[in-house]
CSV table of C-alpha atoms and ligand atoms in Angstrom, one decimal:
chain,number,residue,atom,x,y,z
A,8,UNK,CA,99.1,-56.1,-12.9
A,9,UNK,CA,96.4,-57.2,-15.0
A,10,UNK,CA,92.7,-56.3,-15.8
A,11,UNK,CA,90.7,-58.0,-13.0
A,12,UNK,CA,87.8,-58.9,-16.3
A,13,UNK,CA,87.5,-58.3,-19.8
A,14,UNK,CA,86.1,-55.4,-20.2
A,15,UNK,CA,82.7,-55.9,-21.9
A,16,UNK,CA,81.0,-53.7,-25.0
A,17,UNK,CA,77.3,-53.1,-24.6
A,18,UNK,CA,75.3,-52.3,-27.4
A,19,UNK,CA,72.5,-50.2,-26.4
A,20,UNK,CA,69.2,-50.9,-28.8
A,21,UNK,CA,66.7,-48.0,-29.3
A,22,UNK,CA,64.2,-47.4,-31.7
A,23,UNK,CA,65.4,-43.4,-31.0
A,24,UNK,CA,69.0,-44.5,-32.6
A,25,UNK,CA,67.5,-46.5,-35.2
A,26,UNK,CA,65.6,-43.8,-36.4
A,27,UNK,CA,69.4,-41.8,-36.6
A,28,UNK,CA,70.7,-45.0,-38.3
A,29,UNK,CA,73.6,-44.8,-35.9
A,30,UNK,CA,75.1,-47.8,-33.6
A,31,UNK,CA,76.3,-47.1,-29.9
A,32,UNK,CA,78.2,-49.4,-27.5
A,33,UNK,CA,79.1,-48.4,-24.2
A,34,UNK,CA,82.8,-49.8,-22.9
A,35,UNK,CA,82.1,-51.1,-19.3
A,36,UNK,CA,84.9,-49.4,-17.6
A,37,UNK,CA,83.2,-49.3,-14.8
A,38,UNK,CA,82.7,-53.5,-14.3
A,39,UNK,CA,86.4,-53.4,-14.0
A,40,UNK,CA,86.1,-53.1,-10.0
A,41,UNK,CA,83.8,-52.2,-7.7
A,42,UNK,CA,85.8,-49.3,-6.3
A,43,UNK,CA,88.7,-48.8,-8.2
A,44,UNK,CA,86.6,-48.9,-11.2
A,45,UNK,CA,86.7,-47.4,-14.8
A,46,UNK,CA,89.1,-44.9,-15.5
A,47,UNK,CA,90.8,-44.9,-12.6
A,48,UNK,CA,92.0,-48.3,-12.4
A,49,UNK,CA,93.9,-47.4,-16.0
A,50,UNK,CA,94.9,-44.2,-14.3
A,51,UNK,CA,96.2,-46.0,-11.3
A,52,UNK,CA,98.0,-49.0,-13.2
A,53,UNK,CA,101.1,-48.2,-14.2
A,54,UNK,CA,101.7,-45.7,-11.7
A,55,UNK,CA,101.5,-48.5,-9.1
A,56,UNK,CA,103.7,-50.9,-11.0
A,57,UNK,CA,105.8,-48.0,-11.0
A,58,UNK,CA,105.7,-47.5,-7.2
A,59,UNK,CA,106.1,-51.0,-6.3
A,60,UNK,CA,109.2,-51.1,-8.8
A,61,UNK,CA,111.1,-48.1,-7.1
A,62,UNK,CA,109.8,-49.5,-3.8
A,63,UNK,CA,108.2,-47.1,-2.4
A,64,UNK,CA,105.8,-48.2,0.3
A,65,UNK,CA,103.0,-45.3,0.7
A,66,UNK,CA,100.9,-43.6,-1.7
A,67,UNK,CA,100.2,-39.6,-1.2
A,68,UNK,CA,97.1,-38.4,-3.5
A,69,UNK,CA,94.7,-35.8,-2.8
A,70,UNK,CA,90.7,-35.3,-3.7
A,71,UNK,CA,87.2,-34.0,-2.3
A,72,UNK,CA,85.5,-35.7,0.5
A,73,UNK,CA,83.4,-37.6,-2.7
A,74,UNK,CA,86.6,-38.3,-5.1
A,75,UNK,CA,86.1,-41.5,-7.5
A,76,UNK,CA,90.1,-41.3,-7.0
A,77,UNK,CA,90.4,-41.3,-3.1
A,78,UNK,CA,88.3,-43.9,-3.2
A,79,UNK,CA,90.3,-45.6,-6.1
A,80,UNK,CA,93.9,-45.0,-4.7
A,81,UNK,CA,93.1,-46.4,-1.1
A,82,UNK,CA,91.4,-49.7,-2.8
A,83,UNK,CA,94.6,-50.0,-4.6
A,84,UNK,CA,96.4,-49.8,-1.8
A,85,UNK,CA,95.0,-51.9,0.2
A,86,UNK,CA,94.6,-54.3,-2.9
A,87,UNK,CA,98.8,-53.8,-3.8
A,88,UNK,CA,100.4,-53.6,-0.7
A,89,UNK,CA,100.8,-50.0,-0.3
A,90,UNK,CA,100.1,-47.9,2.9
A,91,UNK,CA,98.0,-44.4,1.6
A,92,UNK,CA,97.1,-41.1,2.9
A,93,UNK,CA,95.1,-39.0,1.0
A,94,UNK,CA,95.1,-34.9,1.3
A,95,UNK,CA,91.4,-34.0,1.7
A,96,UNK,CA,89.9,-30.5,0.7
A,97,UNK,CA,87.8,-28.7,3.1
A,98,UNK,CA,87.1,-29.9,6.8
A,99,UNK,CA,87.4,-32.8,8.7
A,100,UNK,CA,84.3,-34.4,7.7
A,101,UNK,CA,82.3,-36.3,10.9
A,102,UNK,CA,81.5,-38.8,10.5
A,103,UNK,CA,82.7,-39.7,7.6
A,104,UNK,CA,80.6,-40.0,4.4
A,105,UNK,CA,80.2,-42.7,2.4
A,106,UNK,CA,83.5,-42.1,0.5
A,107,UNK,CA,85.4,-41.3,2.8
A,108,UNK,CA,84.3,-44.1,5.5
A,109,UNK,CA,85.2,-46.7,2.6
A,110,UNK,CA,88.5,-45.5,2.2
A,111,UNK,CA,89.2,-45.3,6.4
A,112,UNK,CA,88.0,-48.9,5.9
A,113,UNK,CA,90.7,-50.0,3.1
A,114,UNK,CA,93.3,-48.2,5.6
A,115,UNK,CA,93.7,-44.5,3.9
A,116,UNK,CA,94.9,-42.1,6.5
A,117,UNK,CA,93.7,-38.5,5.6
A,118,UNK,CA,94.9,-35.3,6.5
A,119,UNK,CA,92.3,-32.4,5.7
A,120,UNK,CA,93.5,-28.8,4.8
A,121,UNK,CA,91.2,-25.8,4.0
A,122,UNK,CA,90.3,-25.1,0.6
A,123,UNK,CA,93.0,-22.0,0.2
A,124,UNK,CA,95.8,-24.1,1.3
A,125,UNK,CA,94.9,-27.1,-1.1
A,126,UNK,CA,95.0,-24.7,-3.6
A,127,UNK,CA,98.7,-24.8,-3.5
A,128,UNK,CA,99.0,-29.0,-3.1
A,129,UNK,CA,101.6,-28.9,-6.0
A,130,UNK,CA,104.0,-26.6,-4.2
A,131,UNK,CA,107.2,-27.3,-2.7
A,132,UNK,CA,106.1,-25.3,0.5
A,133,UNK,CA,102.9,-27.0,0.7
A,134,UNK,CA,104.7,-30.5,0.4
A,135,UNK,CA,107.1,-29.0,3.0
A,136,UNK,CA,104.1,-28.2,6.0
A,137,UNK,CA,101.6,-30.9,5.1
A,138,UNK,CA,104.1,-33.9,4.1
A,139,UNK,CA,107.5,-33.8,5.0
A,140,UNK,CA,107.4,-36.1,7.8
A,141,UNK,CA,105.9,-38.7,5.5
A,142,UNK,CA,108.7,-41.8,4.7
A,143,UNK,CA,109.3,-42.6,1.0
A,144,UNK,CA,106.2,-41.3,-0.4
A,145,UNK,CA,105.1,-42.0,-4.0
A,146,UNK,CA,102.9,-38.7,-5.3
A,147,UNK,CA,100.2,-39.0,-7.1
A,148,UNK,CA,98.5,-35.9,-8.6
A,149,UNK,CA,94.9,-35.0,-7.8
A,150,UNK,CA,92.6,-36.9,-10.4
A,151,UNK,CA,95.5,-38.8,-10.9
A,152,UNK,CA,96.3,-37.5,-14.2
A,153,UNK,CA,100.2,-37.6,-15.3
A,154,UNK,CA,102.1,-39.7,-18.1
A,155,UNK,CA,101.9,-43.2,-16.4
A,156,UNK,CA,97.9,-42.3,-15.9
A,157,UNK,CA,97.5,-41.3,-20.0
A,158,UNK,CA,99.6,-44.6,-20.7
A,159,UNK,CA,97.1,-46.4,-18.6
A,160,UNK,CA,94.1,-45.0,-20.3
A,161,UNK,CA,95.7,-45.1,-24.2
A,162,UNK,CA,95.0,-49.2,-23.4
A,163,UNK,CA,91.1,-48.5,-23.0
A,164,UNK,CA,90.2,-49.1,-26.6
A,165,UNK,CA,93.4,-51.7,-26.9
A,166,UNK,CA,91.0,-54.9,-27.2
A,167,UNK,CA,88.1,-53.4,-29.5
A,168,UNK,CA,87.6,-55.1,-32.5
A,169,UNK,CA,84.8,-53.3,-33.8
A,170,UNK,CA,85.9,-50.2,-36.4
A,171,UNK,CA,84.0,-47.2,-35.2
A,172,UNK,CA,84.4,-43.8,-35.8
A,173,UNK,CA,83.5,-41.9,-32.8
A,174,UNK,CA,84.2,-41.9,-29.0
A,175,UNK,CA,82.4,-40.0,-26.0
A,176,UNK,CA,84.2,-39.7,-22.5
A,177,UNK,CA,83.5,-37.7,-19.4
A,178,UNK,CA,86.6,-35.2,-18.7
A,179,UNK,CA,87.9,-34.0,-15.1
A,180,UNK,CA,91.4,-33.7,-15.1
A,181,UNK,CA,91.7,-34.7,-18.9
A,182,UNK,CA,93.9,-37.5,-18.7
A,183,UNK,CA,91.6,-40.4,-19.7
A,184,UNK,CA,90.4,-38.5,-23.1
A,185,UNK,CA,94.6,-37.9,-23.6
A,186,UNK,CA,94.9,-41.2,-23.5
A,187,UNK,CA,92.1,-42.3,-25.7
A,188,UNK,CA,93.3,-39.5,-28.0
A,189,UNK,CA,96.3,-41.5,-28.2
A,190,UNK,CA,95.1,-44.3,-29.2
A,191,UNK,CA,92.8,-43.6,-32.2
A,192,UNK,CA,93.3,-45.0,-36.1
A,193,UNK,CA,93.2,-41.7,-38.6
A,194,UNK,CA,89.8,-41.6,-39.1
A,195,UNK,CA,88.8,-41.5,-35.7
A,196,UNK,CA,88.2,-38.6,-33.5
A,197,UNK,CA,87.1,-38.0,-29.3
A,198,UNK,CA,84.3,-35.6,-28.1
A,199,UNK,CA,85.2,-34.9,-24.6
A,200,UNK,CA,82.3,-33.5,-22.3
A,201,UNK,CA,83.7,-31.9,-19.1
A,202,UNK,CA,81.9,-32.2,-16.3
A,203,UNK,CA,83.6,-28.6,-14.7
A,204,UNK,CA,82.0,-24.7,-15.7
A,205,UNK,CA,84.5,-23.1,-17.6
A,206,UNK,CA,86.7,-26.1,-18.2
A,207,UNK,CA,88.9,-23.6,-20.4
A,208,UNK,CA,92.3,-24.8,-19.0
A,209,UNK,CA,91.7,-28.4,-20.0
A,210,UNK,CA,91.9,-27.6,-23.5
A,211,UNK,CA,95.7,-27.2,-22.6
A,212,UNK,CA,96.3,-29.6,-20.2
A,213,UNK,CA,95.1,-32.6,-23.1
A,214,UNK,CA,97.6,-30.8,-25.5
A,215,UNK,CA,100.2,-31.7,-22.9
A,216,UNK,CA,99.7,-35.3,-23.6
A,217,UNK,CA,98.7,-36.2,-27.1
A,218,UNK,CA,100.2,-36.6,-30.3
A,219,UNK,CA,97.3,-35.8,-32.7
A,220,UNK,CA,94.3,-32.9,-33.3
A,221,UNK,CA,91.2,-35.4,-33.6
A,222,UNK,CA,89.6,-34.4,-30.9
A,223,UNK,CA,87.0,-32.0,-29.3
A,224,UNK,CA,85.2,-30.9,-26.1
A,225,UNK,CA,81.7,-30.0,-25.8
A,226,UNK,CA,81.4,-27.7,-22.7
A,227,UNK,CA,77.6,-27.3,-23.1
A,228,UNK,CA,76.9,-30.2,-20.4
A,229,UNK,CA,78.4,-29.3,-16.8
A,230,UNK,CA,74.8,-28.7,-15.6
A,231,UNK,CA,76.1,-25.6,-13.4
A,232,UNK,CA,79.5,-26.9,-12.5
A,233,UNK,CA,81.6,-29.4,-11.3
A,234,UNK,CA,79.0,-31.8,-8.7
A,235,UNK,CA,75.9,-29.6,-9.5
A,236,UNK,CA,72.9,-31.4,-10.8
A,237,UNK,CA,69.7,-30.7,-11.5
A,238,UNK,CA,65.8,-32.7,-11.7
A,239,UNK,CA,66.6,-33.1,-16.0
A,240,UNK,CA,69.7,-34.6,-14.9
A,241,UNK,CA,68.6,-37.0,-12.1
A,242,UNK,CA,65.8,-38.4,-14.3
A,243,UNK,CA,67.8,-39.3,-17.1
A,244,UNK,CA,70.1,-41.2,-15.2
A,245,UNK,CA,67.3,-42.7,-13.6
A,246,UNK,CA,65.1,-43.7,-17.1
A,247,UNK,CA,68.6,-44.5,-18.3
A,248,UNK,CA,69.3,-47.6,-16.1
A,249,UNK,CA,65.6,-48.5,-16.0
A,250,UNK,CA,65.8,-49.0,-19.8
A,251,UNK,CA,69.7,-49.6,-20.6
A,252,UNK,CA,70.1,-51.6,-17.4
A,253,UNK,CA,73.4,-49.6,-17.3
A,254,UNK,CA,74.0,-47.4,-14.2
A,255,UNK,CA,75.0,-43.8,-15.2
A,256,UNK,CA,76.8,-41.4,-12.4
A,257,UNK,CA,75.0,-37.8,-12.0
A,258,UNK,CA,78.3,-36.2,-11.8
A,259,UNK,CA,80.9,-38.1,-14.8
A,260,UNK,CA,79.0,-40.5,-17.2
A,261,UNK,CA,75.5,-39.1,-16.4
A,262,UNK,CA,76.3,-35.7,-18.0
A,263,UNK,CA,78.0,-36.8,-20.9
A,264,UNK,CA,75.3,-39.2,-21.6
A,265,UNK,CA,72.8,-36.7,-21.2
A,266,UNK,CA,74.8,-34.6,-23.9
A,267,UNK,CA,75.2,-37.5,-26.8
A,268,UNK,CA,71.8,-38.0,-26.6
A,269,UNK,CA,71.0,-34.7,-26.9
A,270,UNK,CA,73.4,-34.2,-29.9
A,271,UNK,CA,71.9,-37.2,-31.3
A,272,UNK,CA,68.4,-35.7,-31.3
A,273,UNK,CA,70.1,-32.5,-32.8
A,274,UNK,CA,71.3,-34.6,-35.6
A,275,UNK,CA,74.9,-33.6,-34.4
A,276,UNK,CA,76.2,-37.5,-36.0
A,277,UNK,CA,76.4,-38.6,-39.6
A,278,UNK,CA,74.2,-41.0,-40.1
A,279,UNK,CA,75.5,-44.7,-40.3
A,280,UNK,CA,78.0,-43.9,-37.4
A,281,UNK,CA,79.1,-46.0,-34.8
A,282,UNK,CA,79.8,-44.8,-31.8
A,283,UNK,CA,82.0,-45.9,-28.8
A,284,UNK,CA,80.7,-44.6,-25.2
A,285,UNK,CA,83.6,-45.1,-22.5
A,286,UNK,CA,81.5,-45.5,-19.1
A,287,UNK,CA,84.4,-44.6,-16.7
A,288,UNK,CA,82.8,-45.7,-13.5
A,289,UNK,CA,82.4,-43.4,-10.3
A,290,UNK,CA,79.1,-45.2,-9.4
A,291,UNK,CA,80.5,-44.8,-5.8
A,292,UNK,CA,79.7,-41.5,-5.7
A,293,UNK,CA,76.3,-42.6,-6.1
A,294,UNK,CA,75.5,-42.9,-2.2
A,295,UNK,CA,77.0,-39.4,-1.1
A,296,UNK,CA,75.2,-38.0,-4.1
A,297,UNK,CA,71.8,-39.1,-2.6
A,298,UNK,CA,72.5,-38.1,0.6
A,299,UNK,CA,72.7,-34.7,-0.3
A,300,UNK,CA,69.9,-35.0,-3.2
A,301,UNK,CA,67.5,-36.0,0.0
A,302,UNK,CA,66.5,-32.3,0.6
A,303,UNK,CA,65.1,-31.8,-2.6
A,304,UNK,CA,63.0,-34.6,-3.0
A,305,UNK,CA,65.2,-36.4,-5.5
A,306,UNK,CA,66.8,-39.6,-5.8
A,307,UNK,CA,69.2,-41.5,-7.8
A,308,UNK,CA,67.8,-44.9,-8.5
B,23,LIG,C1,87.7,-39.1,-12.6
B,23,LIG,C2,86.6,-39.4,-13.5
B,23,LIG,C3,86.5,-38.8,-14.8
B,23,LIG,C4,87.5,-37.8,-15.3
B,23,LIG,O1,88.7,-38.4,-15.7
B,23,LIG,P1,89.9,-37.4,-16.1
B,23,LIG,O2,91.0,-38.3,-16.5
B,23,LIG,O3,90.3,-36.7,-14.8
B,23,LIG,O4,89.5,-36.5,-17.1
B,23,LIG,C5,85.5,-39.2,-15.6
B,23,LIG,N1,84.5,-40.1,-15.2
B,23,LIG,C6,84.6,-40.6,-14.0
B,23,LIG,C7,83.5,-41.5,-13.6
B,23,LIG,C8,85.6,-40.3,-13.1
B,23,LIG,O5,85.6,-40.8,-11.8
């Protein structure tokens, strides 16, 4: 299975990163496919190959009612032949949001369990009540994040050509900075910027994965937590795409943005660097997000 496109680089011009004599270029992850777009499509890749391979013929995953990889796993599907069902957290959600009605559309079945229950989705005992009578199901983590998924992502930097010295990513689960980790040349090094409060844990879940120290996370941009946003936030994005014609998501992409460019106004970077911006997708989070922005009186462009 290959990439769908090459994956462009986009230098982003500004008189504000002239002034800081440094170069940025943002990796289009998220041109890679509408839906199963950015990081997720490298998360997905080689677990599918390894699916199809073993023959199995339904995909298990689970996510929120908004999940980028819900949404990713039942385009797959539907795009590779596999049936999918996907565990969601929280109630039966009707009618369906935005997310979720896409995914009902590419054929995901979902079953919904309450939060406390979900809690335990890795157990055997939770497999046994919620799964069992599934055939010849293939698992795939929530977030998608296990070895196949940080193979996937260590080919995200695979076709650059240009040297550079630093890379920014947005972390959930932590699998697509492993794999970027991976993949650096000695002088390189990775800022991760989680987009969870207290995103303590991930520190160790990364050190699961990688084979070298040159790496970081900044945990000064979650904005409140994981989904929380706030005005700042929202107009960012917004002045961001206006200027950068390059859609930003509030919850992934948008915060870590939002933190580079506030390191780069605290003259966080060495001057003369270049630095590589993965945009790992999510835009279709963009709709739900705006439903529930409505109330306040803000929109995302
Ligand atoms: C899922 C997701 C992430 C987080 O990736 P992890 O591998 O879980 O750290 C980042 N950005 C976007 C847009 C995502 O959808």
């Amino acid at each position: 299975m290959y990439l769908p496109v090459k994956v462009p680089l986009q230098e982003i011009r500004d008189p504000f990163l002239e002034e800081k004599s440094l170069h940025v270029f943002v990796k289009r992850e998220d041109l890679i496919h509408e839906k199963i777009s950015g990081n997720k499509w490298r998360k997905l890749v080689y677990n599918l190959q390894y699916a199809k391979a073993q023959q199995f013929s339904t995909l298990v995953t689970f996510g929120g009612a908004f999940s980028n990889h819900i949404a990713a796993t039942a385009a797959a599907g539907k795009e590779f032949g596999f049936k999918t069902i996907g565990v969601i957290r929280g109630e039966e959600y009707l009618p369906l949001n935005s997310t979720l009605h896409y995914a009902s559309a590419c054929g995901m079945e979902f079953r919904y369990v309450n939060r406390s229950a979900y809690r335990e989705k890795s157990s055997r005992e939770f497999q046994e009540k919620y799964l069992s009578d599934i055939q010849d199901y293939y698992l795939i983590p929530e977030g998608g994040t296990n070895e196949l998924a940080v193979q996937g992502c260590e080919e995200i930097l695979a076709d650059m050509e240009l040297d550079f010295d630093v890379v920014c990513c947005a972390c959930g689960t932590g699998g697509t900075i492993s794999g970027l980790i991976n993949s650096l040349k000695p002088h390189q090094k990775v800022i991760g910027f989680p987009a969870l409060k207290g995103a303590g844990f991930l520190a160790e879940e990364i050190d699961k994965y990688v084979r070298n120290s040159q790496w970081s996370l900044n945990l000064d941009y979650h904005f409140g937590g994981y989904a929380k946003v706030n005005e700042n936030l929202i107009d960012f994005v917004n002045r961001f795409k206006v200027k950068h014609k390059i859609p930003l998501d509030p919850i992934y992409t948008g915060k870590m943005m939002f933190g580079l460019w506030d390191l780069i106004e605290k003259d966080y970077f060495r001057r003369g660097s270049t630095i590589i911006v993965v945009h790992t997708g999510g835009l279709q989070g963009i709709v739900g997000m705006n439903e529930r922005l409505k109330n306040k009186g803000l929109q995302i462009l």
